[in-house]
CSV table of C-alpha atoms in Angstrom, one decimal:
chain,number,residue,atom,x,y,z
A,5,UNK,CA,3.7,-2.8,21.4
A,6,UNK,CA,1.1,-4.3,19.1
A,7,UNK,CA,1.5,-3.6,15.4
A,8,UNK,CA,-1.6,-2.1,13.9
A,9,UNK,CA,-2.6,-0.5,10.7
A,10,UNK,CA,-5.5,1.5,9.0
A,11,UNK,CA,-6.2,3.2,5.7
A,12,UNK,CA,-7.1,6.8,4.8
A,13,UNK,CA,-8.4,5.6,1.5
A,14,UNK,CA,-7.4,3.2,-1.3
A,15,UNK,CA,-7.8,3.7,-5.0
A,16,UNK,CA,-6.9,5.8,-8.0
A,17,UNK,CA,-8.2,9.0,-6.3
A,18,UNK,CA,-5.8,8.9,-3.4
A,19,UNK,CA,-4.0,6.5,-1.1
A,20,UNK,CA,-2.6,6.5,2.4
A,21,UNK,CA,-1.9,3.8,5.0
A,22,UNK,CA,-1.1,4.2,8.7
A,23,UNK,CA,1.2,1.7,10.4
A,24,UNK,CA,1.7,2.1,14.2
A,25,UNK,CA,3.4,0.4,17.1
A,26,UNK,CA,3.6,1.8,20.6
A,27,UNK,CA,4.0,5.5,20.3
A,28,UNK,CA,5.2,5.4,16.7
A,29,UNK,CA,3.0,6.0,13.7
A,30,UNK,CA,4.0,6.0,10.0
A,31,UNK,CA,2.1,7.2,7.0
A,32,UNK,CA,2.7,5.3,3.8
A,33,UNK,CA,1.9,7.5,0.9
A,34,UNK,CA,-0.4,10.5,0.8
A,35,UNK,CA,-2.5,11.2,-2.2
A,36,UNK,CA,-4.8,13.7,-0.5
A,37,UNK,CA,-4.7,17.5,0.2
A,38,UNK,CA,-3.6,18.5,3.7
A,39,UNK,CA,-7.1,19.3,4.7
A,40,UNK,CA,-8.4,16.0,3.5
A,41,UNK,CA,-5.6,14.1,5.1
A,42,UNK,CA,-6.2,15.8,8.4
A,43,UNK,CA,-9.9,15.0,8.1
A,44,UNK,CA,-9.3,11.3,7.3
A,45,UNK,CA,-6.7,10.9,10.0
A,46,UNK,CA,-9.0,12.5,12.6
A,47,UNK,CA,-11.6,9.8,11.7
A,48,UNK,CA,-9.0,7.3,12.8
A,49,UNK,CA,-8.2,9.2,16.0
A,50,UNK,CA,-4.8,10.6,15.0
A,51,UNK,CA,-3.3,13.8,13.7
A,52,UNK,CA,-0.4,14.4,11.3
A,53,UNK,CA,1.4,15.8,14.3
A,54,UNK,CA,1.5,12.3,15.7
A,55,UNK,CA,3.4,10.9,12.8
A,56,UNK,CA,7.0,9.8,13.1
A,57,UNK,CA,7.6,9.8,9.3
A,58,UNK,CA,6.1,9.5,5.9
A,59,UNK,CA,7.2,6.6,3.6
A,60,UNK,CA,6.6,6.8,-0.2
A,61,UNK,CA,6.1,3.8,-2.5
A,62,UNK,CA,6.4,5.7,-5.8
A,63,UNK,CA,5.8,9.0,-7.6
A,64,UNK,CA,2.3,8.6,-9.0
A,65,UNK,CA,0.1,11.4,-7.9
A,66,UNK,CA,-2.5,9.2,-6.1
A,67,UNK,CA,0.3,8.2,-3.8
A,68,UNK,CA,2.6,11.3,-3.7
A,69,UNK,CA,0.6,14.5,-4.3
A,70,UNK,CA,0.1,15.3,-0.6
A,71,UNK,CA,3.4,14.1,0.8
A,72,UNK,CA,5.6,17.2,0.5
A,73,UNK,CA,2.9,19.7,1.6
A,74,UNK,CA,2.1,17.6,4.7
A,75,UNK,CA,5.8,17.1,5.5
A,76,UNK,CA,6.5,20.8,5.2
A,77,UNK,CA,3.5,21.8,7.4
A,78,UNK,CA,4.3,19.3,10.2
A,79,UNK,CA,8.1,19.1,9.8
A,80,UNK,CA,8.0,15.3,9.0
A,81,UNK,CA,10.9,13.2,7.7
A,82,UNK,CA,10.3,11.4,4.4
A,83,UNK,CA,11.7,8.0,3.3
A,84,UNK,CA,11.8,7.3,-0.4
A,85,UNK,CA,14.0,5.8,-3.1
A,86,UNK,CA,16.4,8.0,-5.1
A,87,UNK,CA,14.4,7.3,-8.2
A,88,UNK,CA,11.2,8.5,-6.6
A,89,UNK,CA,12.9,11.6,-5.4
A,90,UNK,CA,14.2,12.4,-8.8
A,91,UNK,CA,10.9,11.6,-10.6
A,92,UNK,CA,9.1,14.7,-9.3
A,93,UNK,CA,10.0,18.2,-8.1
A,94,UNK,CA,8.9,18.0,-4.5
A,95,UNK,CA,10.4,21.4,-3.5
A,96,UNK,CA,12.2,21.9,-0.3
A,97,UNK,CA,11.7,19.0,2.2
A,98,UNK,CA,12.3,19.1,5.9
A,99,UNK,CA,14.2,15.9,5.9
A,100,UNK,CA,14.6,13.4,3.1
A,101,UNK,CA,16.0,9.9,3.9
A,102,UNK,CA,17.0,8.0,0.8
A,103,UNK,CA,16.2,4.3,0.6
A,104,UNK,CA,19.4,3.1,-1.1
A,105,UNK,CA,19.4,-0.3,-2.8
A,106,UNK,CA,16.2,-1.4,-1.0
A,107,UNK,CA,18.2,-1.8,2.2
A,108,UNK,CA,16.1,-2.4,5.4
A,109,UNK,CA,15.9,0.4,8.0
A,110,UNK,CA,14.1,1.3,11.2
A,111,UNK,CA,11.9,4.1,12.3
A,112,UNK,CA,12.0,4.0,16.1
A,113,UNK,CA,10.9,0.4,17.0
A,114,UNK,CA,9.3,-0.4,13.6
A,115,UNK,CA,11.6,-2.4,11.2
A,116,UNK,CA,11.0,-1.6,7.5
A,117,UNK,CA,12.0,-3.8,4.6
A,118,UNK,CA,11.6,-2.1,1.2
A,119,UNK,CA,10.9,-4.5,-1.7
A,120,UNK,CA,11.4,-3.8,-5.4
A,121,UNK,CA,8.3,-4.3,-7.5
A,122,UNK,CA,7.6,-4.1,-11.2
A,123,UNK,CA,5.6,-1.0,-11.8
A,124,UNK,CA,5.7,1.9,-14.3
A,125,UNK,CA,7.6,4.2,-11.9
A,126,UNK,CA,11.2,5.2,-11.6
A,127,UNK,CA,12.2,3.1,-8.5
A,128,UNK,CA,9.0,1.7,-6.9
A,129,UNK,CA,9.0,0.1,-3.5
A,130,UNK,CA,6.5,-1.8,-1.4
A,131,UNK,CA,7.1,-2.5,2.3
A,132,UNK,CA,7.1,-5.2,5.0
A,133,UNK,CA,6.9,-3.9,8.5
A,134,UNK,CA,7.9,-5.7,11.7
A,135,UNK,CA,7.5,-4.9,15.3
A,136,UNK,CA,8.3,-7.5,18.0
A,137,UNK,CA,6.8,-10.7,16.7
A,138,UNK,CA,4.3,-9.3,14.2
A,139,UNK,CA,4.6,-8.5,10.5
A,140,UNK,CA,2.6,-6.6,8.0
A,141,UNK,CA,3.0,-6.5,4.2
A,142,UNK,CA,1.8,-3.7,2.0
A,143,UNK,CA,1.7,-4.9,-1.6
A,144,UNK,CA,-0.1,-2.8,-4.2
A,145,UNK,CA,0.8,-1.1,-7.4
A,146,UNK,CA,2.6,-3.8,-9.2
A,147,UNK,CA,1.9,-5.6,-12.5
A,148,UNK,CA,3.6,-9.0,-11.8
A,149,UNK,CA,4.3,-11.0,-8.7
A,150,UNK,CA,7.9,-12.2,-8.8
A,151,UNK,CA,9.6,-15.0,-6.8
A,152,UNK,CA,11.5,-12.1,-5.0
A,153,UNK,CA,8.2,-10.6,-3.9
A,154,UNK,CA,6.8,-13.9,-2.8
A,155,UNK,CA,9.9,-14.6,-0.6
A,156,UNK,CA,9.3,-11.3,1.2
A,157,UNK,CA,5.5,-11.2,1.5
A,158,UNK,CA,4.7,-14.9,1.7
A,159,UNK,CA,5.0,-15.2,5.5
A,160,UNK,CA,3.4,-12.0,6.8
A,161,UNK,CA,0.9,-12.0,9.7
A,162,UNK,CA,-1.3,-9.4,7.9
A,163,UNK,CA,-1.3,-8.3,4.3
A,164,UNK,CA,-2.8,-5.4,2.3
A,165,UNK,CA,-2.9,-6.8,-1.3
A,166,UNK,CA,-3.9,-5.2,-4.5
A,167,UNK,CA,-6.7,-6.7,-6.6
A,168,UNK,CA,-7.1,-3.8,-9.0
A,169,UNK,CA,-9.1,-5.0,-11.9
A,170,UNK,CA,-11.1,-7.7,-13.6
A,171,UNK,CA,-9.4,-8.4,-17.0
A,172,UNK,CA,-12.8,-8.6,-18.9
A,173,UNK,CA,-14.1,-5.4,-17.4
A,174,UNK,CA,-10.8,-3.7,-18.2
A,175,UNK,CA,-10.9,-4.9,-21.8
A,176,UNK,CA,-14.5,-3.7,-22.3
A,177,UNK,CA,-14.2,-0.6,-20.2
A,178,UNK,CA,-13.9,3.1,-20.9
A,179,UNK,CA,-10.1,3.5,-20.8
A,180,UNK,CA,-8.2,4.2,-24.0
A,181,UNK,CA,-6.2,1.3,-25.5
A,182,UNK,CA,-2.8,2.5,-24.3
A,183,UNK,CA,-4.0,2.9,-20.7
A,184,UNK,CA,-5.7,-0.6,-20.8
A,185,UNK,CA,-2.3,-2.0,-21.9
A,186,UNK,CA,-0.5,-0.2,-19.1
A,187,UNK,CA,-2.9,-1.2,-16.4
A,188,UNK,CA,-3.1,-4.8,-17.5
A,189,UNK,CA,0.6,-5.1,-18.4
A,190,UNK,CA,3.6,-6.5,-16.5
A,191,UNK,CA,4.4,-3.1,-15.0
A,192,UNK,CA,0.8,-2.1,-14.2
A,193,UNK,CA,-1.6,-3.4,-11.6
A,194,UNK,CA,-2.6,-6.9,-10.3
A,195,UNK,CA,-5.8,-8.4,-11.5
A,196,UNK,CA,-8.2,-10.2,-9.2
A,197,UNK,CA,-6.9,-13.5,-10.6
A,198,UNK,CA,-3.2,-12.5,-10.1
A,199,UNK,CA,-3.9,-11.6,-6.5
A,200,UNK,CA,-5.7,-14.9,-5.9
A,201,UNK,CA,-2.9,-16.9,-7.6
A,202,UNK,CA,-0.3,-15.2,-5.3
A,203,UNK,CA,-2.2,-16.2,-2.2
A,204,UNK,CA,-2.6,-19.8,-3.4
A,205,UNK,CA,1.1,-20.1,-4.1
A,206,UNK,CA,2.3,-18.8,-0.7
A,207,UNK,CA,-0.6,-19.9,1.4
A,208,UNK,CA,-2.9,-17.7,3.4
A,209,UNK,CA,-3.5,-19.8,6.5
A,210,UNK,CA,-1.2,-17.7,8.6
A,211,UNK,CA,-2.8,-14.4,7.8
A,212,UNK,CA,-4.7,-12.8,10.7
A,213,UNK,CA,-5.9,-10.0,8.3
A,214,UNK,CA,-6.2,-9.9,4.5
A,215,UNK,CA,-7.2,-6.5,3.2
A,216,UNK,CA,-8.0,-6.4,-0.6
A,217,UNK,CA,-7.0,-2.9,-1.8
A,218,UNK,CA,-6.6,-0.5,-4.7
A,219,UNK,CA,-9.8,-1.9,-6.3
A,220,UNK,CA,-10.6,0.0,-9.5
A,221,UNK,CA,-14.0,1.8,-9.5
A,222,UNK,CA,-14.2,1.5,-13.3
A,223,UNK,CA,-12.6,-1.9,-14.0
A,224,UNK,CA,-13.6,-4.0,-11.1
A,225,UNK,CA,-16.5,-4.7,-8.6
A,226,UNK,CA,-16.5,-6.0,-5.1
A,227,UNK,CA,-18.5,-8.9,-6.2
A,228,UNK,CA,-15.9,-9.9,-8.8
A,229,UNK,CA,-13.0,-9.5,-6.4
A,230,UNK,CA,-14.8,-11.5,-3.7
A,231,UNK,CA,-15.6,-14.3,-6.2
A,232,UNK,CA,-12.0,-14.5,-7.5
A,233,UNK,CA,-10.6,-14.6,-4.0
A,234,UNK,CA,-13.3,-16.7,-2.3
A,235,UNK,CA,-11.4,-20.0,-1.9
A,236,UNK,CA,-8.3,-18.3,-0.4
A,237,UNK,CA,-10.1,-15.7,1.7
A,238,UNK,CA,-11.9,-18.5,3.5
A,239,UNK,CA,-8.5,-19.5,5.0
A,240,UNK,CA,-7.9,-16.1,6.5
A,241,UNK,CA,-9.1,-15.2,10.0
A,242,UNK,CA,-10.4,-11.8,8.8
A,243,UNK,CA,-10.8,-10.6,5.2
A,244,UNK,CA,-12.1,-7.2,4.2
A,245,UNK,CA,-12.1,-4.9,1.2
A,246,UNK,CA,-10.7,-1.4,1.4
A,247,UNK,CA,-12.6,1.4,-0.3
A,248,UNK,CA,-11.7,4.8,-1.8
A,249,UNK,CA,-13.7,6.9,0.5
A,250,UNK,CA,-13.5,5.1,3.9
A,251,UNK,CA,-10.3,3.1,3.6
A,252,UNK,CA,-10.6,0.8,6.6
A,253,UNK,CA,-10.3,1.2,10.4
A,254,UNK,CA,-7.6,0.1,12.7
A,255,UNK,CA,-6.7,-3.6,12.7
A,256,UNK,CA,-4.4,-5.1,15.3
A,257,UNK,CA,-1.9,-7.9,14.6
A,258,UNK,CA,-1.4,-10.3,17.5
A,259,UNK,CA,2.3,-11.4,18.0
A,260,UNK,CA,3.2,-14.9,17.0
A,261,UNK,CA,3.5,-17.3,19.8
């Protein structure tokens, strides 16, 4: 019953993360067409027919656009907050389970803890997953790391963490001024330095895997992200950087003890 995870892709052109334990497999977000989702899942050795459910973090199209079509085609249940459901017209859904008040829930043997995050969305959530003695945190799409967030994500065995932009590149980049303010603001996305600061505060020694994700293709580079995170990534057993096209392959989390 090892907890494992993989990515279909990570970035502004589409996101999707698989979380699996035993015979259960969850898809967190789907920002791709049905055909592209099927292709990317096949690369990881699974099919949408293998999914137990789809979880949604928020309503932005790079996370949500493929959710309803995929759910309708394969008859999949969807878990999302009431705010996310109201933010977009998703049409008729096979089964929609509302995450009320960020209360924990379970999908088969996978325990899910939704966590409120500051992002420019109606009722955004990120997630901590637990199965047996292993835990995984997915933490992207937030502009500020709060003490509440640190209390939930500071003790995970594996972590997918946003390092979206380099502040100088964002300031000098091609985005219009309002978008620059949104991305770099308290309800936007984490910079390389914010991600590194979070890891320094909570400690990274316990992490088996650190995946740096949602890296902007216009406002960041792998070199800058690696440099900002160098001192903390050295403490992690395995550190890698997710990309838009390939995501990353399956990573297994060993149970504690």
